[in-house]
PDB file of C-alpha atoms in Angstrom:
ATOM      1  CA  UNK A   1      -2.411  -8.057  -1.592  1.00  0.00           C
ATOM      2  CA  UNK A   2       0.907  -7.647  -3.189  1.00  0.00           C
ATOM      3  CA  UNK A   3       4.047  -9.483  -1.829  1.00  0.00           C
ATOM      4  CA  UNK A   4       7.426  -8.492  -1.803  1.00  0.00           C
ATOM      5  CA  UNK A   5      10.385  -9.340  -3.167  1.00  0.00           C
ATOM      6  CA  UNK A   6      11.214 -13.295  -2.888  1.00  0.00           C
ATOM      7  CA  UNK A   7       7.961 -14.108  -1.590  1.00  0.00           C
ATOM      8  CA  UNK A   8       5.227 -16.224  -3.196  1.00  0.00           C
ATOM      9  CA  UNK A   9       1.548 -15.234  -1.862  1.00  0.00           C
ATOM     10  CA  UNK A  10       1.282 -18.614   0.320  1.00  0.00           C
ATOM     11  CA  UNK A  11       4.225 -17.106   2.298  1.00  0.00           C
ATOM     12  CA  UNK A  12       2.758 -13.349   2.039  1.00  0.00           C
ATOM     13  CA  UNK A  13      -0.703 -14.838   3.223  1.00  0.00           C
ATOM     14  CA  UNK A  14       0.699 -16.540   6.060  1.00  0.00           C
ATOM     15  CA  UNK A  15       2.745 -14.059   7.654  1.00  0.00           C
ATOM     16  CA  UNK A  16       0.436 -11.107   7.090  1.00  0.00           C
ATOM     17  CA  UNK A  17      -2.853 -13.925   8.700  1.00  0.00           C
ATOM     18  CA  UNK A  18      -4.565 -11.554   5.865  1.00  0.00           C
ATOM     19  CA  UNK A  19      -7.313 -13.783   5.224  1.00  0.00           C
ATOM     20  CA  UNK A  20      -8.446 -13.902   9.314  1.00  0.00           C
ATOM     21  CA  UNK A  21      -8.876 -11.343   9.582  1.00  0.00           C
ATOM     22  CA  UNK A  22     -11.039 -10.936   5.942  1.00  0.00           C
ATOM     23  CA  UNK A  23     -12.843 -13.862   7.034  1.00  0.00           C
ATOM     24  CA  UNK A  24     -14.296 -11.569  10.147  1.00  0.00           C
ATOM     25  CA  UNK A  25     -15.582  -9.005   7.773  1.00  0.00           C
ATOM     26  CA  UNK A  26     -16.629 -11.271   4.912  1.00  0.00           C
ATOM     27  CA  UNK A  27     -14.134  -9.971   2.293  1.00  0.00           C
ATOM     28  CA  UNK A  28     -12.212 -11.340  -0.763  1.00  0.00           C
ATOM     29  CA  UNK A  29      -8.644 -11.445  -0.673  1.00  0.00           C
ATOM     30  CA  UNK A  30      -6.707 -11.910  -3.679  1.00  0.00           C
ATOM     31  CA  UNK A  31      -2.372 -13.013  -3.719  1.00  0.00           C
ATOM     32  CA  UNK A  32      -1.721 -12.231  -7.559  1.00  0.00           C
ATOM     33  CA  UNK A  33       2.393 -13.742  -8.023  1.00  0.00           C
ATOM     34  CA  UNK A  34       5.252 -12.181 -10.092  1.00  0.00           C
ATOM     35  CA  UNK A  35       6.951 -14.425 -11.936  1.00  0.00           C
ATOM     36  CA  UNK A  36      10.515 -14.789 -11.378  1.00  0.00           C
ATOM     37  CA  UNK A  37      10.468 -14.650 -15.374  1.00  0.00           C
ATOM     38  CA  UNK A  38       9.269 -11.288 -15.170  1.00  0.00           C
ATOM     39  CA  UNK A  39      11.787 -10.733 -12.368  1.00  0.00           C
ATOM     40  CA  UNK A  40      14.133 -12.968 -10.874  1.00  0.00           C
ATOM     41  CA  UNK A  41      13.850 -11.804  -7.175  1.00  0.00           C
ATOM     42  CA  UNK A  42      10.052 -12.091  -7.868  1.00  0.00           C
ATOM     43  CA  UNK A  43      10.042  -7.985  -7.004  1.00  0.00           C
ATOM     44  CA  UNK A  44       7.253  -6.276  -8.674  1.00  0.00           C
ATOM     45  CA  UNK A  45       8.952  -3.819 -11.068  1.00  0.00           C
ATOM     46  CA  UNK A  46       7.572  -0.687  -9.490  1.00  0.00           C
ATOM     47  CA  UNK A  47      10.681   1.455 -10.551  1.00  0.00           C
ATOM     48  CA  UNK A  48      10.379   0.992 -14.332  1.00  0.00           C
ATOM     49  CA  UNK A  49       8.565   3.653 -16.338  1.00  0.00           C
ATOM     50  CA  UNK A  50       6.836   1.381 -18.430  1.00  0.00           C
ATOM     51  CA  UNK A  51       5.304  -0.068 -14.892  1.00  0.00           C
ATOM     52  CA  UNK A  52       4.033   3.175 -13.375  1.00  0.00           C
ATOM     53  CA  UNK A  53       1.342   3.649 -16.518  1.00  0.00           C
ATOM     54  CA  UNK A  54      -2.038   2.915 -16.542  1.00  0.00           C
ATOM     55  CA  UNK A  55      -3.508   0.612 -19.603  1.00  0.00           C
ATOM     56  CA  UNK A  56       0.485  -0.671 -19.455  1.00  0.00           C
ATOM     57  CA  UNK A  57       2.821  -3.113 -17.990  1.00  0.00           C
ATOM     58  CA  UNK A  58       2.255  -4.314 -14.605  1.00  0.00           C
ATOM     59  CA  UNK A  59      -0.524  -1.947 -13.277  1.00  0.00           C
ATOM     60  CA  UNK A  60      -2.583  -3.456 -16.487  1.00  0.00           C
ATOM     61  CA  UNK A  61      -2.160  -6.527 -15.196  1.00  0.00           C
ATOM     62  CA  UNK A  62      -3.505  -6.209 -11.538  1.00  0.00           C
ATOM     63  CA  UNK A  63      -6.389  -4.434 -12.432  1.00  0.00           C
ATOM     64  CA  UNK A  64      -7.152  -6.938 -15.160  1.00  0.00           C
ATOM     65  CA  UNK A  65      -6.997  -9.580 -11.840  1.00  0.00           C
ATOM     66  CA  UNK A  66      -8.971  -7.455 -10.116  1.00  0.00           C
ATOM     67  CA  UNK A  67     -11.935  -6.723 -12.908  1.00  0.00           C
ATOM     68  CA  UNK A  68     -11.958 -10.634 -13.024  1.00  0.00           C
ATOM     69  CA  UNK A  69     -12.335 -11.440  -9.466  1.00  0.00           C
ATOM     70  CA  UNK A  70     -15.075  -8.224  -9.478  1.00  0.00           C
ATOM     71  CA  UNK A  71     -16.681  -9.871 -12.236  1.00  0.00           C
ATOM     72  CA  UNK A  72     -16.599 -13.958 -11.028  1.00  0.00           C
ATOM     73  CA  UNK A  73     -17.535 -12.937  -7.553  1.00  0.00           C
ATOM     74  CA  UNK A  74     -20.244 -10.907  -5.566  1.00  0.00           C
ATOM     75  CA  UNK A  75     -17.832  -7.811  -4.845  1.00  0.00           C
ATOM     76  CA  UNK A  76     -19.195  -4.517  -4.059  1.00  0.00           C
ATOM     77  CA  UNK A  77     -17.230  -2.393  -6.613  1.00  0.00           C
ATOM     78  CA  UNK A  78     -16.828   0.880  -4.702  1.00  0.00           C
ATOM     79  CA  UNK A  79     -14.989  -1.603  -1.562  1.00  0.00           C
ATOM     80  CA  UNK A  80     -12.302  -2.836  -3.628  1.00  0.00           C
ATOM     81  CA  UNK A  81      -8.738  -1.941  -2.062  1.00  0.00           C
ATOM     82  CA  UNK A  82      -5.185  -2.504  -2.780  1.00  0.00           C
ATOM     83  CA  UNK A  83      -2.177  -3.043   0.049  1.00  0.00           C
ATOM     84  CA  UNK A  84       1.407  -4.059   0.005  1.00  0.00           C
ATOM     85  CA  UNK A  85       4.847  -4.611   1.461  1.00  0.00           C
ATOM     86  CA  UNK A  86       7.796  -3.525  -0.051  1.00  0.00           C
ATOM     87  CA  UNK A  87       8.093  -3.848  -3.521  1.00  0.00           C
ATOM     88  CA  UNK A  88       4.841  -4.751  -3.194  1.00  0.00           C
ATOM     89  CA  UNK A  89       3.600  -1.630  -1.614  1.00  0.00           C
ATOM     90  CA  UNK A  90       5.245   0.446  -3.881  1.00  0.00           C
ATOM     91  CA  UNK A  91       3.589  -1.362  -6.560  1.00  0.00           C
ATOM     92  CA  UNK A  92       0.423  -0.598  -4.749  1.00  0.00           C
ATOM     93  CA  UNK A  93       1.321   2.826  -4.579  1.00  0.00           C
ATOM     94  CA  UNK A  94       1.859   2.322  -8.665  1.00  0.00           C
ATOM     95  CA  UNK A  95      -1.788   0.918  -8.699  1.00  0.00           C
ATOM     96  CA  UNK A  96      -3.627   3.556  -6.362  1.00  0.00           C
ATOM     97  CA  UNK A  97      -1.750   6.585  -9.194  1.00  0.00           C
ATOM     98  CA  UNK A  98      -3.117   4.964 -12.234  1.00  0.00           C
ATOM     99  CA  UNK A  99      -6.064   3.556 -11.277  1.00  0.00           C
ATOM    100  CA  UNK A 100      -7.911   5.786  -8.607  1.00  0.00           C
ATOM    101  CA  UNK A 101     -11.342   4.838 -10.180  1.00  0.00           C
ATOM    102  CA  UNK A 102     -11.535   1.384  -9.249  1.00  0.00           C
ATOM    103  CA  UNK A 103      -9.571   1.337  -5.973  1.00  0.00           C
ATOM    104  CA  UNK A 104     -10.960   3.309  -2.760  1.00  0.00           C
ATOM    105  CA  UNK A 105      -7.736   2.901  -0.844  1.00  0.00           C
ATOM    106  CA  UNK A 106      -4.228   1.479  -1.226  1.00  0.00           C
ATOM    107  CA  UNK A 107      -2.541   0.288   1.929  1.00  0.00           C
ATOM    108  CA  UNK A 108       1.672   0.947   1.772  1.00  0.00           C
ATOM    109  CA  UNK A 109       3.943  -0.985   4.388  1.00  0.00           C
ATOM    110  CA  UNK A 110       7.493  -0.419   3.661  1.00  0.00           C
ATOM    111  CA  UNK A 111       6.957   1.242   0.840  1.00  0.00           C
ATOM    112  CA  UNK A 112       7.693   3.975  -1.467  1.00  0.00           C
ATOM    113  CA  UNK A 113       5.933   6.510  -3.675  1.00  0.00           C
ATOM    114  CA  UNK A 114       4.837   6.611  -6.973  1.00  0.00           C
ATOM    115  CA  UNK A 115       7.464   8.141  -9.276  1.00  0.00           C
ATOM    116  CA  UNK A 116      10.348   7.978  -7.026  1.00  0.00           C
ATOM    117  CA  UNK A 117      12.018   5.852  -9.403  1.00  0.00           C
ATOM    118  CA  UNK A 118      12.295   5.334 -13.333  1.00  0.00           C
ATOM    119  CA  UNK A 119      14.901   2.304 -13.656  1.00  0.00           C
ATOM    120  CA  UNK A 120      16.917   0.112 -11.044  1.00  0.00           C
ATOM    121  CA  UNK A 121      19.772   2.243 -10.178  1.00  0.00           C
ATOM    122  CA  UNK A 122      17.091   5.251  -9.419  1.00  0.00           C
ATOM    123  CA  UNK A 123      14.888   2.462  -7.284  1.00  0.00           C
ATOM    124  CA  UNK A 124      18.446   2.182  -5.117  1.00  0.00           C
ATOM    125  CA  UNK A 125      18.939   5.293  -4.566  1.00  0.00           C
ATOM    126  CA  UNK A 126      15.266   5.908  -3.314  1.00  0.00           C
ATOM    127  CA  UNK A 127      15.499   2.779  -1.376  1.00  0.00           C
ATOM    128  CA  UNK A 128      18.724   3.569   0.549  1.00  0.00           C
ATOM    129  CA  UNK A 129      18.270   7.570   0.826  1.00  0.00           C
ATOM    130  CA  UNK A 130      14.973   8.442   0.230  1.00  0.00           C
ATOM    131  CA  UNK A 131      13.843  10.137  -3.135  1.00  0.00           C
ATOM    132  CA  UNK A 132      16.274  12.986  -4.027  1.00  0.00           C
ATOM    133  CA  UNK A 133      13.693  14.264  -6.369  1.00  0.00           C
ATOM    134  CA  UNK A 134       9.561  14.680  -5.707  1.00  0.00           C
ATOM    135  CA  UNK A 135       7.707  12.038  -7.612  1.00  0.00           C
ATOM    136  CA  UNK A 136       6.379  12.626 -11.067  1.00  0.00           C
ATOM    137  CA  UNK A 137       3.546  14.370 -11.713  1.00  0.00           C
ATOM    138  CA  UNK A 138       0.287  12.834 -11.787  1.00  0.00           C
ATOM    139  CA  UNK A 139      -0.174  13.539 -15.469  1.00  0.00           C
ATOM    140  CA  UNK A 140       2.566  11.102 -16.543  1.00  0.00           C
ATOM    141  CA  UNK A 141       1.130   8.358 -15.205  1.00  0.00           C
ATOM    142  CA  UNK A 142      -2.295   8.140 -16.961  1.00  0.00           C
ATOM    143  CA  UNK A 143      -3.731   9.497 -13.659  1.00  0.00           C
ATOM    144  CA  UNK A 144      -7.460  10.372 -14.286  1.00  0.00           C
ATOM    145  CA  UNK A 145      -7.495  14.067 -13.024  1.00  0.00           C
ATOM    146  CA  UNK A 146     -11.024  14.471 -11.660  1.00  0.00           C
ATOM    147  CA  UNK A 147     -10.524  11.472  -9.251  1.00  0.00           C
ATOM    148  CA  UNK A 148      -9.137  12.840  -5.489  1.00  0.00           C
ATOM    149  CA  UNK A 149      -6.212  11.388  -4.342  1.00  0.00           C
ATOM    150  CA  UNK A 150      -6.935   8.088  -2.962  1.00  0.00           C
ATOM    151  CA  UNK A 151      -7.361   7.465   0.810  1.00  0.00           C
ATOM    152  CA  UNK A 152      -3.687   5.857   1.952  1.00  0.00           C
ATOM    153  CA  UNK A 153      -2.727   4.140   4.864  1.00  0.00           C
ATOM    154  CA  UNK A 154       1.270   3.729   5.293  1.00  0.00           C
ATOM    155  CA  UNK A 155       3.563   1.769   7.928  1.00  0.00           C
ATOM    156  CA  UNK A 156       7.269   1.891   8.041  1.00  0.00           C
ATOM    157  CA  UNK A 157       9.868   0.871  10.486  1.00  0.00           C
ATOM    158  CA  UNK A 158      11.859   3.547  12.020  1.00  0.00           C
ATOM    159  CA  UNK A 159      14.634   1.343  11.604  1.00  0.00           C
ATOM    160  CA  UNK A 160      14.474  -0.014   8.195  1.00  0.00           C
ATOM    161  CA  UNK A 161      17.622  -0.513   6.814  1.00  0.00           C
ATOM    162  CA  UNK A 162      16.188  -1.728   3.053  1.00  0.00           C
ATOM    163  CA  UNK A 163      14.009   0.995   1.994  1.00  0.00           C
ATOM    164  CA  UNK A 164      14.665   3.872   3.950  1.00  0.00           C
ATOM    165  CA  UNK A 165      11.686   5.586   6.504  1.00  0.00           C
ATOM    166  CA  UNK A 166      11.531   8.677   4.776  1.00  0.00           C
ATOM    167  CA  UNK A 167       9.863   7.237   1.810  1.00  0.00           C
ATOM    168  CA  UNK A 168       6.836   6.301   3.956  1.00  0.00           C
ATOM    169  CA  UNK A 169       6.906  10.312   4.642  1.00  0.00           C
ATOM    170  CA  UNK A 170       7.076  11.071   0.800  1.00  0.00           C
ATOM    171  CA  UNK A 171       4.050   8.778   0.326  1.00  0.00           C
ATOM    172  CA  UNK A 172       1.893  11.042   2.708  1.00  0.00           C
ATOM    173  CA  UNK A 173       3.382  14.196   1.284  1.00  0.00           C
ATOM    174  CA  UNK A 174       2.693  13.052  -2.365  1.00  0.00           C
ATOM    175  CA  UNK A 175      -0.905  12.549  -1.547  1.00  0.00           C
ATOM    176  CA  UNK A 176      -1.257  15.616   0.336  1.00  0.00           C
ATOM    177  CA  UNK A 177      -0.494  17.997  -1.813  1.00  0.00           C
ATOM    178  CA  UNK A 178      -3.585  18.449  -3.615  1.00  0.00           C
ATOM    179  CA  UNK A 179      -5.865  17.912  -0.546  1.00  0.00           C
ATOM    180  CA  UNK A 180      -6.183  20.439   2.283  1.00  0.00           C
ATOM    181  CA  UNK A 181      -6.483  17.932   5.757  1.00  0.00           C
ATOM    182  CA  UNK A 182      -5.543  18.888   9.691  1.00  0.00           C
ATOM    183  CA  UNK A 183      -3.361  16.870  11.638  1.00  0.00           C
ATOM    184  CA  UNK A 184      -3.908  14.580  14.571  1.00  0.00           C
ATOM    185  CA  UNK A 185      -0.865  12.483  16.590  1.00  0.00           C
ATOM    186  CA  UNK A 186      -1.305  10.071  18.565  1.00  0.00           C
ATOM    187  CA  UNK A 187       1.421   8.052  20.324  1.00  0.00           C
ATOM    188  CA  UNK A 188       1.079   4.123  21.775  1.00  0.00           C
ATOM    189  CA  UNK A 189       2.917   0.883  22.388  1.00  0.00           C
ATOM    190  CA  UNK A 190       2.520  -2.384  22.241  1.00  0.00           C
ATOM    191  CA  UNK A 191       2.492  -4.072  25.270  1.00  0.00           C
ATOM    192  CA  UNK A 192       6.158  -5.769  25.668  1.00  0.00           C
ATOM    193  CA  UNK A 193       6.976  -4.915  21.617  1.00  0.00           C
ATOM    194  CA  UNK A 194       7.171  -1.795  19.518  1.00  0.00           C
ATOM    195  CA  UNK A 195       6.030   1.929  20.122  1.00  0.00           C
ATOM    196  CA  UNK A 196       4.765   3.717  17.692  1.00  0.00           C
ATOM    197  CA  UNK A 197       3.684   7.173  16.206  1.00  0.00           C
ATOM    198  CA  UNK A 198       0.246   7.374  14.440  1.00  0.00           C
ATOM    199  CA  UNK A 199      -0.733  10.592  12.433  1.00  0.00           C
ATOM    200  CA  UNK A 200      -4.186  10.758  11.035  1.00  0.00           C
ATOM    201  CA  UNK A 201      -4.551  13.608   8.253  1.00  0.00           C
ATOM    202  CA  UNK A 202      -8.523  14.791   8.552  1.00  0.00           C
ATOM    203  CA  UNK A 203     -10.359  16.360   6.073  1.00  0.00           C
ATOM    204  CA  UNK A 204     -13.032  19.202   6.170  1.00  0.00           C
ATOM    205  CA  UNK A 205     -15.774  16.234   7.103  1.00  0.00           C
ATOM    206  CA  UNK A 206     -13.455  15.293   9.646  1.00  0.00           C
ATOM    207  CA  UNK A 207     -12.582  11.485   8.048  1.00  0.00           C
ATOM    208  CA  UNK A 208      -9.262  10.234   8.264  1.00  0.00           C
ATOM    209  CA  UNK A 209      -7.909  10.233   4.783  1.00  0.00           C
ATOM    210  CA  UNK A 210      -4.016   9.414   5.616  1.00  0.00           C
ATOM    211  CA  UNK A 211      -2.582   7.312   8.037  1.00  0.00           C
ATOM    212  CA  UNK A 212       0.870   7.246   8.813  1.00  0.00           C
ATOM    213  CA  UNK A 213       2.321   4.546  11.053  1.00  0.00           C
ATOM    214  CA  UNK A 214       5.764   5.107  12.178  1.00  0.00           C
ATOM    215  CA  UNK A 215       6.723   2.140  14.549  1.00  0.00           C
ATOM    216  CA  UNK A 216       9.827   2.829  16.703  1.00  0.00           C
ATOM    217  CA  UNK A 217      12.274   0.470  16.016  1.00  0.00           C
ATOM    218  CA  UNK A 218      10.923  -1.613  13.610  1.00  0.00           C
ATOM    219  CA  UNK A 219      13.150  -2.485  10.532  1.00  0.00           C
ATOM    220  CA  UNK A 220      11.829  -3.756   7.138  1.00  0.00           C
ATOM    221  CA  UNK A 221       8.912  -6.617   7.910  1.00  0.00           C
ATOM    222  CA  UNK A 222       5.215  -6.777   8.559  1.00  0.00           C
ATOM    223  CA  UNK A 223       4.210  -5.079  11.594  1.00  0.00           C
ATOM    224  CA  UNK A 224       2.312  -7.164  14.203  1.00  0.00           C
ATOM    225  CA  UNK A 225       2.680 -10.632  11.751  1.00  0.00           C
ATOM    226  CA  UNK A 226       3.085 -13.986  12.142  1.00  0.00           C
ATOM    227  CA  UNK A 227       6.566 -16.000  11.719  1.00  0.00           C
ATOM    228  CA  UNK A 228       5.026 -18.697   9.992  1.00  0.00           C
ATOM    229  CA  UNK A 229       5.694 -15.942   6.766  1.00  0.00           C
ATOM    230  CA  UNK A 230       8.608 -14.337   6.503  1.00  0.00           C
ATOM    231  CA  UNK A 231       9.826 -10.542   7.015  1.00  0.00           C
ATOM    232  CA  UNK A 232       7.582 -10.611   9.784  1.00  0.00           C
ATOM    233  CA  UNK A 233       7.649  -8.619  13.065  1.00  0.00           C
ATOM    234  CA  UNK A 234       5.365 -10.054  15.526  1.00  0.00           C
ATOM    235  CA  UNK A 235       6.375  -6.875  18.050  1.00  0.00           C
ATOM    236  CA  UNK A 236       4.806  -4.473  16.279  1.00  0.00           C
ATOM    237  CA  UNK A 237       1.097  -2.915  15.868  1.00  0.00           C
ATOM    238  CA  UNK A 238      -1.198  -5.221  13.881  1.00  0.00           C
ATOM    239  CA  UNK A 239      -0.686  -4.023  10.662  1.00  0.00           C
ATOM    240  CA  UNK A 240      -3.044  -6.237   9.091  1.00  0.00           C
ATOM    241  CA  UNK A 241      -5.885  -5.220  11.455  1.00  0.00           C
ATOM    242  CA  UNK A 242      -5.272  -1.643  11.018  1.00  0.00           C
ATOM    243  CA  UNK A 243      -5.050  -1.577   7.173  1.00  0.00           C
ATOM    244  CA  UNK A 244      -8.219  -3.584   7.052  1.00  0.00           C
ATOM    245  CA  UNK A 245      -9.940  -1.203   9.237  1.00  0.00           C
ATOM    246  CA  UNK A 246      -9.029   1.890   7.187  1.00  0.00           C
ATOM    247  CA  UNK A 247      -9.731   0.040   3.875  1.00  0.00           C
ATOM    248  CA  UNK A 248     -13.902  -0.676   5.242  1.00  0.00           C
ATOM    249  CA  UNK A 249     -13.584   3.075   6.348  1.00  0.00           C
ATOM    250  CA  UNK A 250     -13.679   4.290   2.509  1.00  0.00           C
ATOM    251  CA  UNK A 251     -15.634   3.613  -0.645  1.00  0.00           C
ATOM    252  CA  UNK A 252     -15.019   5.020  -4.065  1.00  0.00           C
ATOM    253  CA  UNK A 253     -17.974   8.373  -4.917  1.00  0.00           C
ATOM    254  CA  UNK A 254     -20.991   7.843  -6.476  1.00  0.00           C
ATOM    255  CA  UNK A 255     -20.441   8.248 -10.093  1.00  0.00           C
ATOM    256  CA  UNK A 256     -22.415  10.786 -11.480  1.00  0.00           C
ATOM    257  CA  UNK A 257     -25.236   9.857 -14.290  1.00  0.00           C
TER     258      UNK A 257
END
């Protein structure tokens, strides 16, 4: 679980009740924390080349916490999963693009793709407009070709004023691409708080493989979480719940040999 900007993983743990809702299914959660020496808002740096590569930088990193917690602890490795707000998701965006062998789905609230960004004046742009350009290729990033694109789950607020809803789009479009899926909506709301749009991309087996959450409304916090953390929005679908749920849905392939 990767935080977002100016939050430390006590605050991220608290407001997303994360590890209740683990506890009910008997999974490991784990709050790795940027350094406000590596950044000073304590953002991940999702938007710098150098952090977008696997075997480099910041992706490196998490999957070097996640080996070790794999390693000190009885983890099933085809369950492990990534998820994120903000500059957190996009880092776990970052993580699900260069590492697609050790993660079996990556969880994106608030978000934005892979590749939409190469410094911090391109990370603005994407964050107030959308990307004006389609993410990288795949091949840039260290991607291992053979892998599919990993299962993704996304949330945004329709009304997010800090990154901007379209990206959450471009994370479901980026992912698409190379995977042929049909398309099922479904519309809800929560009793006295948010409505929302949910679209479930199927594949030929008929598993949901993308899920996009657009919640009507909503501006830039954790759907359905608790104020005890912050950029939280209690009104909202339990974002928490959901992601969980799609995460135990998937497990990475049987490796061949």
């Amino acid at each position: 679980m990767l935080h977002g900007c100016t939050q430390s993983p006590d605050d991220f743990a608290a407001g997303t009740r994360m590890n209740f809702i683990a506890e009910e299914q008997s999974c490991f959660v784990v709050y790795p924390a940027q350094r406000s020496e590596a950044n000073q808002a304590k953002c991940w740096n999702w938007f710098r080349t150098a952090d977008q590569q696997r075997g480099r930088g910041e992706p490196s990193l998490v999957a070097g916490i996640t080996r070790q917690i794999m390693r000190d602890y009885s983890v099933d490795p085809k369950r492990v999963y990534v998820g994120g707000l903000s500059a957190g998701a996009a880092a776990a965006a970052v993580m699900g693009a260069t590492y697609p062998d050790l993660y079996a789905a990556i969880g994106v609230h608030s978000g934005l793709a892979c590749g939409t960004a190469s410094d911090l004046p391109s990370a603005f742009v994407a964050m107030r407009l959308g990307s004006l350009a389609a993410p990288s290729g795949s091949d840039a990033r260290g991607v291992l070709s053979e892998r599919p694109t990993v299962p993704t789950i996304v949330f945004h607020g329709d009304r997010d004023v800090t990154v901007h809803p379209s990206n959450g789009g471009q994370i479901l479009e980026q992912s698409i691409r190379t995977t042929s899926t049909q398309k099922q909506v479904h519309r809800g709301r929560v009793p006295g708080g948010h409505g929302y749009t949910r679209t479930i991309h199927t594949d030929a087996k008929g598993r949901g493989i993308f899920e996009h959450w657009n919640i009507h409304g909503a501006g830039h916090a954790w759907s359905g979480g608790s104020p005890a953390g912050s950029y939280t929005d209690p009104r909202g679908p339990d974002a928490t719940k959901e992601m969980l749920r799609f995460f135990l849905e998937h497990s990475l392939p049987q490796q061949p040999g």
